[in-house]
Amino acid sequence: MDIGFLGLGTMGAPMARNLLKAGHSLRVWNRGAAPREALAREGAHACDTPRQAAAPVLISMLAHDQAVRESVLDSGLLDALPEGAIHVNMATVSVAFARELADAHAARGVAYVAAPVLGRVDVAQAGKLNILAGGEPADIARVQPLLDVLGARTWHFGARPEQANAVKLAANFCLASAIGTMAEAGALVRGHDVAPADFLAMLTSTVFAAPAYQGYGGLIARQQYSPAGFKMTLGLKDVRLALAAGEAKHVPMPLASTLRDGLLEGIAQGDGDLDWSALAKVSARRAGQA
Amino acid sequence: MDIGFLGLGTMGAPMARNLLKAGHSLRVWNRGAAPREALAREGAHACDTPRQAAAPVLISMLAHDQAVRESVLDSGLLDALPEGAIHVNMATVSVAFARELADAHAARGVAYVAAPVLGRVDVAQAGKLNILAGGEPADIARVQPLLDVLGARTWHFGARPEQANAVKLAANFCLASAIGTMAEAGALVRGHDVAPADFLAMLTSTVFAAPAYQGYGGLIARQQYSPAGFKMTLGLKDVRLALAAGEAKHVPMPLASTLRDGLLEGIAQGDGDLDWSALAKVSARRAGQA
Amino acid sequence: MDIGFLGLGTMGAPMARNLLKAGHSLRVWNRGAAPREALAREGAHACDTPRQAAAPVLISMLAHDQAVRESVLDSGLLDALPEGAIHVNMATVSVAFARELADAHAARGVAYVAAPVLGRVDVAQAGKLNILAGGEPADIARVQPLLDVLGARTWHFGARPEQANAVKLAANFCLASAIGTMAEAGALVRGHDVAPADFLAMLTSTVFAAPAYQGYGGLIARQQYSPAGFKMTLGLKDVRLALAAGEAKHVPMPLASTLRDGLLEGIAQGDGDLDWSALAKVSARRAGQA
Amino acid sequence: MDIGFLGLGTMGAPMARNLLKAGHSLRVWNRGAAPREALAREGAHACDTPRQAAAPVLISMLAHDQAVRESVLDSGLLDALPEGAIHVNMATVSVAFARELADAHAARGVAYVAAPVLGRVDVAQAGKLNILAGGEPADIARVQPLLDVLGARTWHFGARPEQANAVKLAANFCLASAIGTMAEAGALVRGHDVAPADFLAMLTSTVFAAPAYQGYGGLIARQQYSPAGFKMTLGLKDVRLALAAGEAKHVPMPLASTLRDGLLEGIAQGDGDLDWSALAKVSARRAGQA
């Protein structure tokens, strides 16, 4: 299949690579040149502008709303897509912007599917992402073979693309809360002279034996916040987007508010580039433990 | 071994039964008569007062601080224990009272081990509890054969008994937070016309595939809050004890505070006897969804 | 002085009227026609478009960022202002937009002063507003005679206009907090069978004998939430802007977060058009009192 | 009148002195000897034990529940009071203990009035306290002449003494919230390079022109947290008691919870002996400003 692929960051690059390996033809674009040149050496066609990546199927994995706005809406790319094209946007974007995107695509007769993902880099490399899809079932069906290359499973959350974005933001809020909860609980036991690592080892091998807790619990236990898998600044952005998605539908989220304030506090201390599991530093400092 | 066993509630009864089955001799006491008579029919010796349950090993699984205070401290039981006796307190009690108990036992030369458990009734029946032990290693070792009858594994958290109670309260706070987080996230997706059950099915089979999330997530998905496995009133009590355990060591716990207020709100609506997963009702009502 | 005046709502209309009475010549514009016709009958020149209101001094008192954007930036008004013109923006806008406005004016050589106000309609009518000014001192000095018509006192908060907007948002957050605090305290005493009105009467005639507490405390005591002096939806907007102004400078505001969630909850119950003192309804409902 | 007076701390001493000056006969007791000796030099009769202070009217102004328990209940004092005696407890105690005290007095036929006060040391010296009274109207009427010596006004809040204690705790929560709110707002404006002192000067001379804001606002503006008028540790205690008083009646208090966590955080940083207006230090540190 002829695919345009935008965004070759830590997640996008291995995803594009998997599509290449599966035999698809890729026109790749990325803001920085190095990643697109790397993909070109593996057989992709490197593009100098987003518009050059026009193809019957467009996949984007960009960093945030503004990057999508510039490369998809402002670049003229949408108008350059061939008749019958479909755009699969796998980025985590705001619900409000997701709806704007859906409208912009509909106005130009381009099919639009939101397909944000759960899973970190190693999962992307293995092609085992969980894909959260929103859009017309027929549209999703058209690109299902490609989603099957990228992910272990595709979950459908409704005919309106932004529904999948709401689910993605809800899931990231759950991750933030798991981290923040281990942070507080760790400070509590440490106050009583129990090593957080001992507590977390028990917790994550019993009632909380899940990837999210084991992964982040391990980082907290080892106080290993750098290099960041997901920076506090990005965590703050996603929690803020979850709060906004709630506000749009009048859903108060006091736990999310509390997590927002904690992430903001960590960033204010200069830790914005640390992994968001550094919420444990915030809890420790509040308790006078650090 | 000759064992005195206090407290034959939903957790205590199956635990006592497992000890009986393993060939131990039990003197059982419970405030209400029916449970002790039931155990008597299975071979235990039923006692009319806590003091009559005096034995070289005393195990207690009572509901709260006050029940332990009355049956162990005020009943004269401590003084009736034979020389060299040991008391294994498996109840979830406050850290402050745990310390008071440790002191009271030390003053009478009775060994004291705190051994609260993780796991609900079915796990207790199966003898697969996770036991969180605090106390002198030699004391724990003495009762390890009994703990092995009751649980799958014993975790050691320090020589001071109350350390195990702090860990237990931290773990219960983590459970409350998992519930409260699914409640908020569920309200968020529902605001965007995604069924919370669909969201939770995805979440608990991927990054949050852990017993705590699957169990409580299922209750929330099915809105099945009765009969309660663990009532909101008990959840409030444990979160309050976690906050107090934090306060004693100057550990702020804003997530726990938020959960406390949510549980209190649920109780104020008349839902105190529902399972604490009914925090999802609180989130839904706040969002005008119920 | 020749003045263009944009925005003749509940606050803008009496302010414009006071300028007319003081002998100034006004070109007035408002989105709806009725208010500008009313002012025309009192001697103002009514304009059909914002651009027609161009004058050496422009004063705007519009409802929110978007209204200012449309009428000042998108309407071509800025370009139509005469050489040496000055714009005094008295609306409560976001700090981010205030900065954008300052830049847009600077690019066109138009002086720009932010001058949001404290005080409700009756205070505006009396010309006794407190004016929170941000901008170059020389610019503020140029319009001080006009500000003296509108307000009792002008407070200076820095050379960058957005500083005054930050102060205004901080002040509105303080009002929200005063309301939310009386709401919680009222629910507390009511839980103990003390009428909130009795409690508030004492409070607001002793340590809290200030206009903010007396005004909003009276509304709460009388449960008189309609007609709204300031709607919950507007209160939510301002608290959200305060949170955003904090986030821009890494200032966590957990009390503001809590108030945001309360206002959102009230709106979700269908009370968005009530006065924001209806936060007391939220506290009462949470406590099962309503 | 013959009065027994317990507790000669910073508040109790000037209150006792005012009663002496008004011509009453006082039997005074205080845990530490120096204050009672000082009062003795001014004409009071110093007692070595609480029981010796037995008199037809007993007034107590002690630091906390435990001090009242020891000196009134455990000391035998209640049994030593003459027939028809009345006890006016002016301390800030918990609602639960207030009820226990009321029951204990009733069981011995001693009249009991709760009369906690609003006002700091200078107000106590001037005899201008606001007295929050709970109890049978006839009982309050009996001691009204004494209350008139101590205070400017007596407010009645119900026939059950603990109602006055609930009101006192609600009022102290309002003070904590005013402080915490100025702390957050001050950090917000400081983030935008506005001096908190400038902001607070405006705020407390306009909509928030009340003693509570002016007093604590001045301390925050001058960062003058020592010597403490009311320590953070005492502030935490009172907010905790307010939360408990709410919990007893199922009243969630999320603002109070947030303030509790802030006070606890300040104490964890070693600032427990500073004035509770040092909540502003907590907000500043969270924002990376200190």
CSV table of N, CA and C in Angstrom, one decimal, chain C residues 95 99 118 130 132 153 155 157 160 162-163 166-167 169-171 173-175 177-178 180-181 184-185 187-189 191-194 198-199 201-203 205-213 242 245-246 248-256 258-259 286-289, chain D residues 95 99 118 130 132 153 155 157 160 162-163 166-167 169-171 173-175 177-178 180-181 184-185 187-189 191-194 198-199 201-203 205-213 242 245-246 248-256 258-259 286-289:
chain,number,residue,atom,x,y,z
C,95,VAL,N,-4.1,35.8,30.7
C,95,VAL,CA,-2.8,36.4,30.7
C,95,VAL,C,-2.1,36.1,29.3
C,99,ARG,N,-0.9,39.1,26.7
C,99,ARG,CA,0.4,39.3,26.1
C,99,ARG,C,0.3,39.4,24.6
C,118,LEU,N,-12.3,45.8,39.8
C,118,LEU,CA,-12.9,45.1,40.9
C,118,LEU,C,-14.2,45.9,41.2
C,130,ASN,N,-12.5,49.8,41.6
C,130,ASN,CA,-11.1,49.7,41.8
C,130,ASN,C,-10.5,49.2,40.5
C,132,LEU,N,-7.4,48.0,38.2
C,132,LEU,CA,-6.1,47.4,38.4
C,132,LEU,C,-5.3,47.6,37.0
C,153,ARG,N,-10.2,54.4,42.6
C,153,ARG,CA,-8.8,54.4,42.7
C,153,ARG,C,-8.2,53.5,41.6
C,155,TRP,N,-4.9,51.2,40.8
C,155,TRP,CA,-3.7,50.6,41.4
C,155,TRP,C,-2.8,50.2,40.2
C,157,PHE,N,0.2,47.8,38.7
C,157,PHE,CA,0.9,46.5,39.0
C,157,PHE,C,2.0,46.2,38.0
C,160,ARG,N,4.1,45.7,32.3
C,160,ARG,CA,3.6,44.8,31.3
C,160,ARG,C,2.1,44.7,31.5
C,162,GLU,N,-0.1,42.5,31.0
C,162,GLU,CA,-0.7,41.3,31.5
C,162,GLU,C,-0.5,41.1,33.0
C,163,GLN,N,0.4,41.9,33.6
C,163,GLN,CA,0.5,41.8,35.0
C,163,GLN,C,-0.8,42.2,35.7
C,166,ALA,N,-3.1,39.3,35.5
C,166,ALA,CA,-2.8,38.3,36.5
C,166,ALA,C,-3.3,38.6,37.9
C,167,VAL,N,-3.2,39.9,38.2
C,167,VAL,CA,-3.7,40.4,39.5
C,167,VAL,C,-5.3,40.2,39.6
C,169,LEU,N,-7.1,38.1,37.9
C,169,LEU,CA,-7.5,36.7,38.0
C,169,LEU,C,-7.2,36.2,39.5
C,170,ALA,N,-6.1,36.7,40.1
C,170,ALA,CA,-5.8,36.3,41.4
C,170,ALA,C,-6.9,36.8,42.4
C,171,ALA,N,-7.4,38.0,42.1
C,171,ALA,CA,-8.4,38.6,43.0
C,171,ALA,C,-9.7,37.8,42.8
C,173,PHE,N,-10.0,34.7,41.9
C,173,PHE,CA,-9.7,33.4,42.6
C,173,PHE,C,-10.0,33.6,44.1
C,174,CYS,N,-9.6,34.7,44.7
C,174,CYS,CA,-9.8,34.9,46.1
C,174,CYS,C,-11.3,35.0,46.4
C,175,LEU,N,-12.0,35.6,45.5
C,175,LEU,CA,-13.5,35.6,45.7
C,175,LEU,C,-14.1,34.2,45.6
C,177,SER,N,-12.7,31.5,46.3
C,177,SER,CA,-12.3,30.8,47.5
C,177,SER,C,-13.1,31.2,48.7
C,178,ALA,N,-13.4,32.5,48.8
C,178,ALA,CA,-14.2,33.0,49.9
C,178,ALA,C,-15.6,32.3,49.8
C,180,GLY,N,-16.4,29.5,48.2
C,180,GLY,CA,-16.3,28.1,48.5
C,180,GLY,C,-16.1,27.7,49.9
C,181,THR,N,-15.3,28.6,50.6
C,181,THR,CA,-15.0,28.4,52.0
C,181,THR,C,-16.3,28.6,52.9
C,184,GLU,N,-18.4,25.4,52.4
C,184,GLU,CA,-18.0,24.3,53.2
C,184,GLU,C,-18.3,24.5,54.7
C,185,ALA,N,-18.0,25.7,55.1
C,185,ALA,CA,-18.2,25.9,56.6
C,185,ALA,C,-19.7,25.9,56.9
C,187,ALA,N,-21.9,24.1,55.4
C,187,ALA,CA,-22.4,22.7,55.4
C,187,ALA,C,-22.0,22.1,56.7
C,188,LEU,N,-20.8,22.4,57.2
C,188,LEU,CA,-20.3,21.9,58.5
C,188,LEU,C,-21.2,22.2,59.6
C,189,VAL,N,-21.5,23.5,59.8
C,189,VAL,CA,-22.3,23.9,60.9
C,189,VAL,C,-23.7,23.4,60.8
C,191,GLY,N,-24.6,20.6,59.5
C,191,GLY,CA,-24.5,19.2,59.9
C,191,GLY,C,-24.7,19.1,61.4
C,192,HIS,N,-24.3,20.2,62.1
C,192,HIS,CA,-24.5,20.2,63.6
C,192,HIS,C,-25.7,21.0,64.0
C,193,ASP,N,-26.6,21.2,63.0
C,193,ASP,CA,-27.9,21.8,63.4
C,193,ASP,C,-27.8,23.3,63.7
C,194,VAL,N,-26.8,23.9,63.2
C,194,VAL,CA,-26.7,25.4,63.3
C,194,VAL,C,-27.0,26.0,61.9
C,198,ASP,N,-27.0,31.9,60.6
C,198,ASP,CA,-26.5,32.4,61.9
C,198,ASP,C,-25.0,32.4,62.0
C,199,PHE,N,-24.4,31.4,61.5
C,199,PHE,CA,-22.9,31.3,61.5
C,199,PHE,C,-22.4,32.5,60.6
C,201,ALA,N,-23.7,35.3,59.8
C,201,ALA,CA,-24.0,36.6,60.4
C,201,ALA,C,-22.9,37.0,61.4
C,202,MET,N,-22.5,36.0,62.2
C,202,MET,CA,-21.4,36.2,63.1
C,202,MET,C,-20.1,36.5,62.4
C,203,LEU,N,-19.8,35.6,61.5
C,203,LEU,CA,-18.5,35.6,60.8
C,203,LEU,C,-18.3,36.9,60.1
C,205,SER,N,-19.6,39.8,60.5
C,205,SER,CA,-19.6,41.0,61.3
C,205,SER,C,-18.5,41.1,62.3
C,206,THR,N,-17.6,40.1,62.2
C,206,THR,CA,-16.4,40.1,63.1
C,206,THR,C,-15.2,40.0,62.2
C,207,VAL,N,-14.4,38.8,62.3
C,207,VAL,CA,-13.2,38.7,61.6
C,207,VAL,C,-13.2,38.8,60.1
C,208,PHE,N,-14.4,38.5,59.6
C,208,PHE,CA,-14.6,38.6,58.1
C,208,PHE,C,-15.5,39.7,57.7
C,209,ALA,N,-15.5,40.8,58.4
C,209,ALA,CA,-16.4,41.9,58.0
C,209,ALA,C,-15.8,42.7,56.8
C,210,ALA,N,-15.9,42.1,55.7
C,210,ALA,CA,-15.5,42.7,54.4
C,210,ALA,C,-16.6,42.6,53.4
C,211,PRO,N,-16.5,43.5,52.4
C,211,PRO,CA,-17.6,43.5,51.4
C,211,PRO,C,-17.8,42.1,50.7
C,212,ALA,N,-16.7,41.4,50.4
C,212,ALA,CA,-16.8,40.2,49.6
C,212,ALA,C,-17.5,39.1,50.5
C,213,TYR,N,-17.2,39.1,51.8
C,213,TYR,CA,-17.9,38.1,52.6
C,213,TYR,C,-19.3,38.5,52.9
C,242,ALA,N,-7.2,31.6,35.9
C,242,ALA,CA,-6.2,31.8,37.0
C,242,ALA,C,-5.3,30.5,37.1
C,245,ALA,N,-2.9,30.9,34.2
C,245,ALA,CA,-1.9,31.9,34.5
C,245,ALA,C,-0.9,31.4,35.5
C,246,GLY,N,-1.3,30.5,36.4
C,246,GLY,CA,-0.4,29.9,37.3
C,246,GLY,C,0.5,28.9,36.6
C,248,ALA,N,1.4,28.8,33.6
C,248,ALA,CA,2.4,29.5,32.7
C,248,ALA,C,3.7,29.8,33.4
C,249,LYS,N,3.5,30.0,34.8
C,249,LYS,CA,4.7,30.3,35.6
C,249,LYS,C,5.0,29.2,36.6
C,250,HIS,N,4.5,28.0,36.4
C,250,HIS,CA,4.7,26.9,37.2
C,250,HIS,C,4.3,27.1,38.7
C,251,VAL,N,3.1,27.7,38.8
C,251,VAL,CA,2.6,27.9,40.2
C,251,VAL,C,1.4,26.9,40.4
C,252,PRO,N,1.6,25.9,41.2
C,252,PRO,CA,0.5,25.0,41.5
C,252,PRO,C,-0.5,25.7,42.4
C,253,MET,N,-1.8,25.5,42.2
C,253,MET,CA,-2.8,26.2,42.9
C,253,MET,C,-3.9,25.2,43.3
C,254,PRO,N,-3.6,24.3,44.3
C,254,PRO,CA,-4.6,23.2,44.7
C,254,PRO,C,-5.9,23.7,45.2
C,255,LEU,N,-5.9,24.9,45.9
C,255,LEU,CA,-7.2,25.4,46.3
C,255,LEU,C,-8.0,25.8,45.0
C,256,ALA,N,-7.4,26.4,44.1
C,256,ALA,CA,-8.1,26.8,42.8
C,256,ALA,C,-8.6,25.6,42.1
C,258,THR,N,-9.5,22.8,43.4
C,258,THR,CA,-10.7,22.3,44.1
C,258,THR,C,-11.9,23.1,43.8
C,259,LEU,N,-11.7,24.4,43.7
C,259,LEU,CA,-12.8,25.3,43.4
C,259,LEU,C,-13.3,25.1,42.0
C,286,ARG,N,-23.3,17.6,48.4
C,286,ARG,CA,-22.3,16.6,48.7
C,286,ARG,C,-22.5,16.0,50.1
C,287,ALA,N,-23.0,16.8,51.0
C,287,ALA,CA,-23.2,16.4,52.4
C,287,ALA,C,-24.6,15.8,52.6
C,288,GLY,N,-25.3,15.6,51.5
C,288,GLY,CA,-26.7,15.0,51.6
C,288,GLY,C,-27.7,15.9,52.3
C,289,GLN,N,-27.4,17.2,52.3
C,289,GLN,CA,-28.3,18.1,52.9
C,289,GLN,C,-29.3,18.7,52.0
D,95,VAL,N,-15.4,18.3,68.6
D,95,VAL,CA,-16.9,18.2,68.8
D,95,VAL,C,-17.2,16.9,69.6
D,99,ARG,N,-19.0,16.7,73.3
D,99,ARG,CA,-20.2,15.9,73.6
D,99,ARG,C,-20.0,15.0,74.8
D,118,LEU,N,-13.4,33.9,69.5
D,118,LEU,CA,-12.7,34.5,68.4
D,118,LEU,C,-11.9,35.7,68.8
D,130,ASN,N,-15.1,37.9,70.7
D,130,ASN,CA,-16.4,37.4,70.3
D,130,ASN,C,-16.5,36.0,70.9
D,132,LEU,N,-18.5,32.5,71.3
D,132,LEU,CA,-19.4,31.6,70.6
D,132,LEU,C,-20.0,30.6,71.6
D,153,ARG,N,-19.1,40.6,72.7
D,153,ARG,CA,-20.5,40.1,72.3
D,153,ARG,C,-20.5,38.6,72.5
D,155,TRP,N,-22.4,35.2,71.1
D,155,TRP,CA,-23.3,34.7,70.1
D,155,TRP,C,-23.8,33.3,70.5
D,157,PHE,N,-25.4,29.6,69.7
D,157,PHE,CA,-25.5,28.7,68.6
D,157,PHE,C,-26.2,27.4,68.9
D,160,ARG,N,-27.1,22.6,72.5
D,160,ARG,CA,-26.1,21.6,72.8
D,160,ARG,C,-24.7,22.2,72.7
D,162,GLU,N,-21.8,21.3,72.1
D,162,GLU,CA,-20.8,21.1,71.0
D,162,GLU,C,-21.2,21.9,69.7
D,163,GLN,N,-22.4,22.4,69.7
D,163,GLN,CA,-22.7,23.2,68.5
D,163,GLN,C,-21.8,24.5,68.4
D,166,ALA,N,-18.5,23.3,67.1
D,166,ALA,CA,-18.5,23.2,65.6
D,166,ALA,C,-18.4,24.5,64.9
D,167,VAL,N,-19.1,25.5,65.5
D,167,VAL,CA,-19.0,26.9,64.9
D,167,VAL,C,-17.5,27.4,65.0
D,169,LEU,N,-14.8,25.7,65.1
D,169,LEU,CA,-13.9,25.0,64.2
D,169,LEU,C,-14.2,25.5,62.8
D,170,ALA,N,-15.4,25.7,62.5
D,170,ALA,CA,-15.8,26.3,61.1
D,170,ALA,C,-15.1,27.6,60.9
D,171,ALA,N,-15.1,28.5,62.0
D,171,ALA,CA,-14.5,29.8,61.8
D,171,ALA,C,-13.0,29.7,61.6
D,173,PHE,N,-11.4,27.1,60.4
D,173,PHE,CA,-11.2,26.7,59.0
D,173,PHE,C,-11.3,27.9,58.0
D,174,CYS,N,-12.2,28.8,58.2
D,174,CYS,CA,-12.3,29.9,57.4
D,174,CYS,C,-11.0,30.8,57.4
D,175,LEU,N,-10.4,30.9,58.6
D,175,LEU,CA,-9.2,31.6,58.7
D,175,LEU,C,-8.1,30.9,58.0
D,177,SER,N,-8.4,29.0,55.5
D,177,SER,CA,-8.6,29.1,54.1
D,177,SER,C,-8.2,30.5,53.6
D,178,ALA,N,-8.5,31.5,54.3
D,178,ALA,CA,-8.1,32.9,53.9
D,178,ALA,C,-6.6,33.0,53.8
D,180,GLY,N,-4.5,30.4,53.3
D,180,GLY,CA,-4.1,29.5,52.2
D,180,GLY,C,-4.4,30.2,50.8
D,181,THR,N,-5.5,30.9,50.8
D,181,THR,CA,-5.9,31.5,49.5
D,181,THR,C,-4.9,32.7,49.2
D,184,GLU,N,-1.7,31.2,47.9
D,184,GLU,CA,-1.7,30.8,46.5
D,184,GLU,C,-1.8,32.0,45.5
D,185,ALA,N,-2.6,32.9,45.9
D,185,ALA,CA,-2.8,34.1,45.0
D,185,ALA,C,-1.5,34.9,45.0
D,187,ALA,N,1.5,33.7,45.3
D,187,ALA,CA,2.5,33.0,44.5
D,187,ALA,C,2.1,33.2,43.0
D,188,LEU,N,0.9,33.2,42.7
D,188,LEU,CA,0.4,33.5,41.3
D,188,LEU,C,0.9,34.8,40.8
D,189,VAL,N,0.7,35.9,41.6
D,189,VAL,CA,1.1,37.2,41.1
D,189,VAL,C,2.6,37.3,41.1
D,191,GLY,N,4.6,35.0,40.4
D,191,GLY,CA,5.1,34.4,39.2
D,191,GLY,C,5.1,35.3,38.0
D,192,HIS,N,4.2,36.3,38.1
D,192,HIS,CA,4.1,37.3,37.0
D,192,HIS,C,4.8,38.6,37.4
D,193,ASP,N,5.8,38.5,38.4
D,193,ASP,CA,6.6,39.6,38.8
D,193,ASP,C,5.9,40.8,39.4
D,194,VAL,N,4.8,40.5,40.1
D,194,VAL,CA,4.1,41.5,40.9
D,194,VAL,C,4.4,41.1,42.4
D,198,ASP,N,2.2,44.1,47.2
D,198,ASP,CA,1.4,45.1,46.5
D,198,ASP,C,0.0,44.6,46.2
D,199,PHE,N,-0.1,43.3,45.8
D,199,PHE,CA,-1.4,42.7,45.6
D,199,PHE,C,-2.2,42.7,46.8
D,201,ALA,N,-2.0,44.5,49.5
D,201,ALA,CA,-2.3,45.8,49.9
D,201,ALA,C,-3.6,46.3,49.2
D,202,MET,N,-3.7,46.0,48.0
D,202,MET,CA,-4.9,46.3,47.2
D,202,MET,C,-6.1,45.5,47.7
D,203,LEU,N,-5.9,44.2,47.8
D,203,LEU,CA,-7.0,43.3,48.2
D,203,LEU,C,-7.6,43.6,49.5
D,205,SER,N,-7.6,46.3,51.2
D,205,SER,CA,-8.2,47.6,51.4
D,205,SER,C,-9.4,47.8,50.5
D,206,THR,N,-9.8,46.8,49.8
D,206,THR,CA,-11.0,46.8,49.0
D,206,THR,C,-12.0,45.7,49.4
D,207,VAL,N,-12.2,44.8,48.4
D,207,VAL,CA,-13.2,43.7,48.7
D,207,VAL,C,-12.9,42.9,49.9
D,208,PHE,N,-11.6,42.8,50.3
D,208,PHE,CA,-11.3,41.9,51.4
D,208,PHE,C,-10.8,42.8,52.6
D,209,ALA,N,-11.4,43.9,52.8
D,209,ALA,CA,-11.0,44.8,53.9
D,209,ALA,C,-11.6,44.3,55.2
D,210,ALA,N,-11.1,43.2,55.7
D,210,ALA,CA,-11.6,42.6,57.0
D,210,ALA,C,-10.4,42.3,57.9
D,211,PRO,N,-10.6,42.3,59.2
D,211,PRO,CA,-9.5,42.0,60.1
D,211,PRO,C,-8.7,40.8,59.8
D,212,ALA,N,-9.4,39.7,59.4
D,212,ALA,CA,-8.6,38.4,59.1
D,212,ALA,C,-7.7,38.6,58.0
D,213,TYR,N,-8.1,39.2,56.9
D,213,TYR,CA,-7.3,39.4,55.7
D,213,TYR,C,-6.2,40.4,56.0
D,242,ALA,N,-11.8,20.2,62.5
D,242,ALA,CA,-12.9,20.6,61.6
D,242,ALA,C,-13.3,19.5,60.6
D,245,ALA,N,-15.1,17.0,62.6
D,245,ALA,CA,-16.5,17.4,62.9
D,245,ALA,C,-17.4,17.3,61.7
D,246,GLY,N,-16.8,17.5,60.5
D,246,GLY,CA,-17.5,17.3,59.3
D,246,GLY,C,-17.8,15.8,59.1
D,248,ALA,N,-18.1,13.4,61.1
D,248,ALA,CA,-19.1,12.9,62.0
D,248,ALA,C,-20.5,13.1,61.5
D,249,LYS,N,-20.7,14.1,60.6
D,249,LYS,CA,-22.0,14.4,60.1
D,249,LYS,C,-22.0,14.2,58.5
D,250,HIS,N,-21.0,13.5,58.0
D,250,HIS,CA,-20.9,13.2,56.6
D,250,HIS,C,-20.8,14.5,55.7
D,251,VAL,N,-20.0,15.4,56.2
D,251,VAL,CA,-19.8,16.6,55.4
D,251,VAL,C,-18.4,16.6,54.8
D,252,PRO,N,-18.3,16.4,53.5
D,252,PRO,CA,-17.0,16.4,52.8
D,252,PRO,C,-16.5,17.9,52.8
D,253,MET,N,-15.2,18.1,53.0
D,253,MET,CA,-14.6,19.4,53.0
D,253,MET,C,-13.3,19.4,52.2
D,254,PRO,N,-13.4,19.4,50.9
D,254,PRO,CA,-12.2,19.3,50.1
D,254,PRO,C,-11.3,20.5,50.3
D,255,LEU,N,-11.8,21.7,50.5
D,255,LEU,CA,-10.9,22.8,50.7
D,255,LEU,C,-10.1,22.6,52.0
D,256,ALA,N,-10.8,22.1,53.1
D,256,ALA,CA,-10.2,21.9,54.3
D,256,ALA,C,-9.1,20.8,54.2
D,258,THR,N,-7.4,20.2,51.5
D,258,THR,CA,-6.2,20.8,50.8
D,258,THR,C,-5.4,21.6,51.8
D,259,LEU,N,-6.0,22.3,52.7
D,259,LEU,CA,-5.3,23.1,53.7
D,259,LEU,C,-4.6,22.2,54.7
D,286,ARG,N,6.5,25.4,46.6
D,286,ARG,CA,5.9,24.5,45.6
D,286,ARG,C,6.1,25.1,44.2
D,287,ALA,N,6.1,26.5,44.1
D,287,ALA,CA,6.2,27.1,42.8
D,287,ALA,C,7.7,27.4,42.5
D,288,GLY,N,8.6,26.9,43.3
D,288,GLY,CA,10.0,27.1,43.0
D,288,GLY,C,10.5,28.5,43.2
D,289,GLN,N,9.7,29.3,44.1
D,289,GLN,CA,10.0,30.7,44.3
D,289,GLN,C,10.9,30.9,45.5
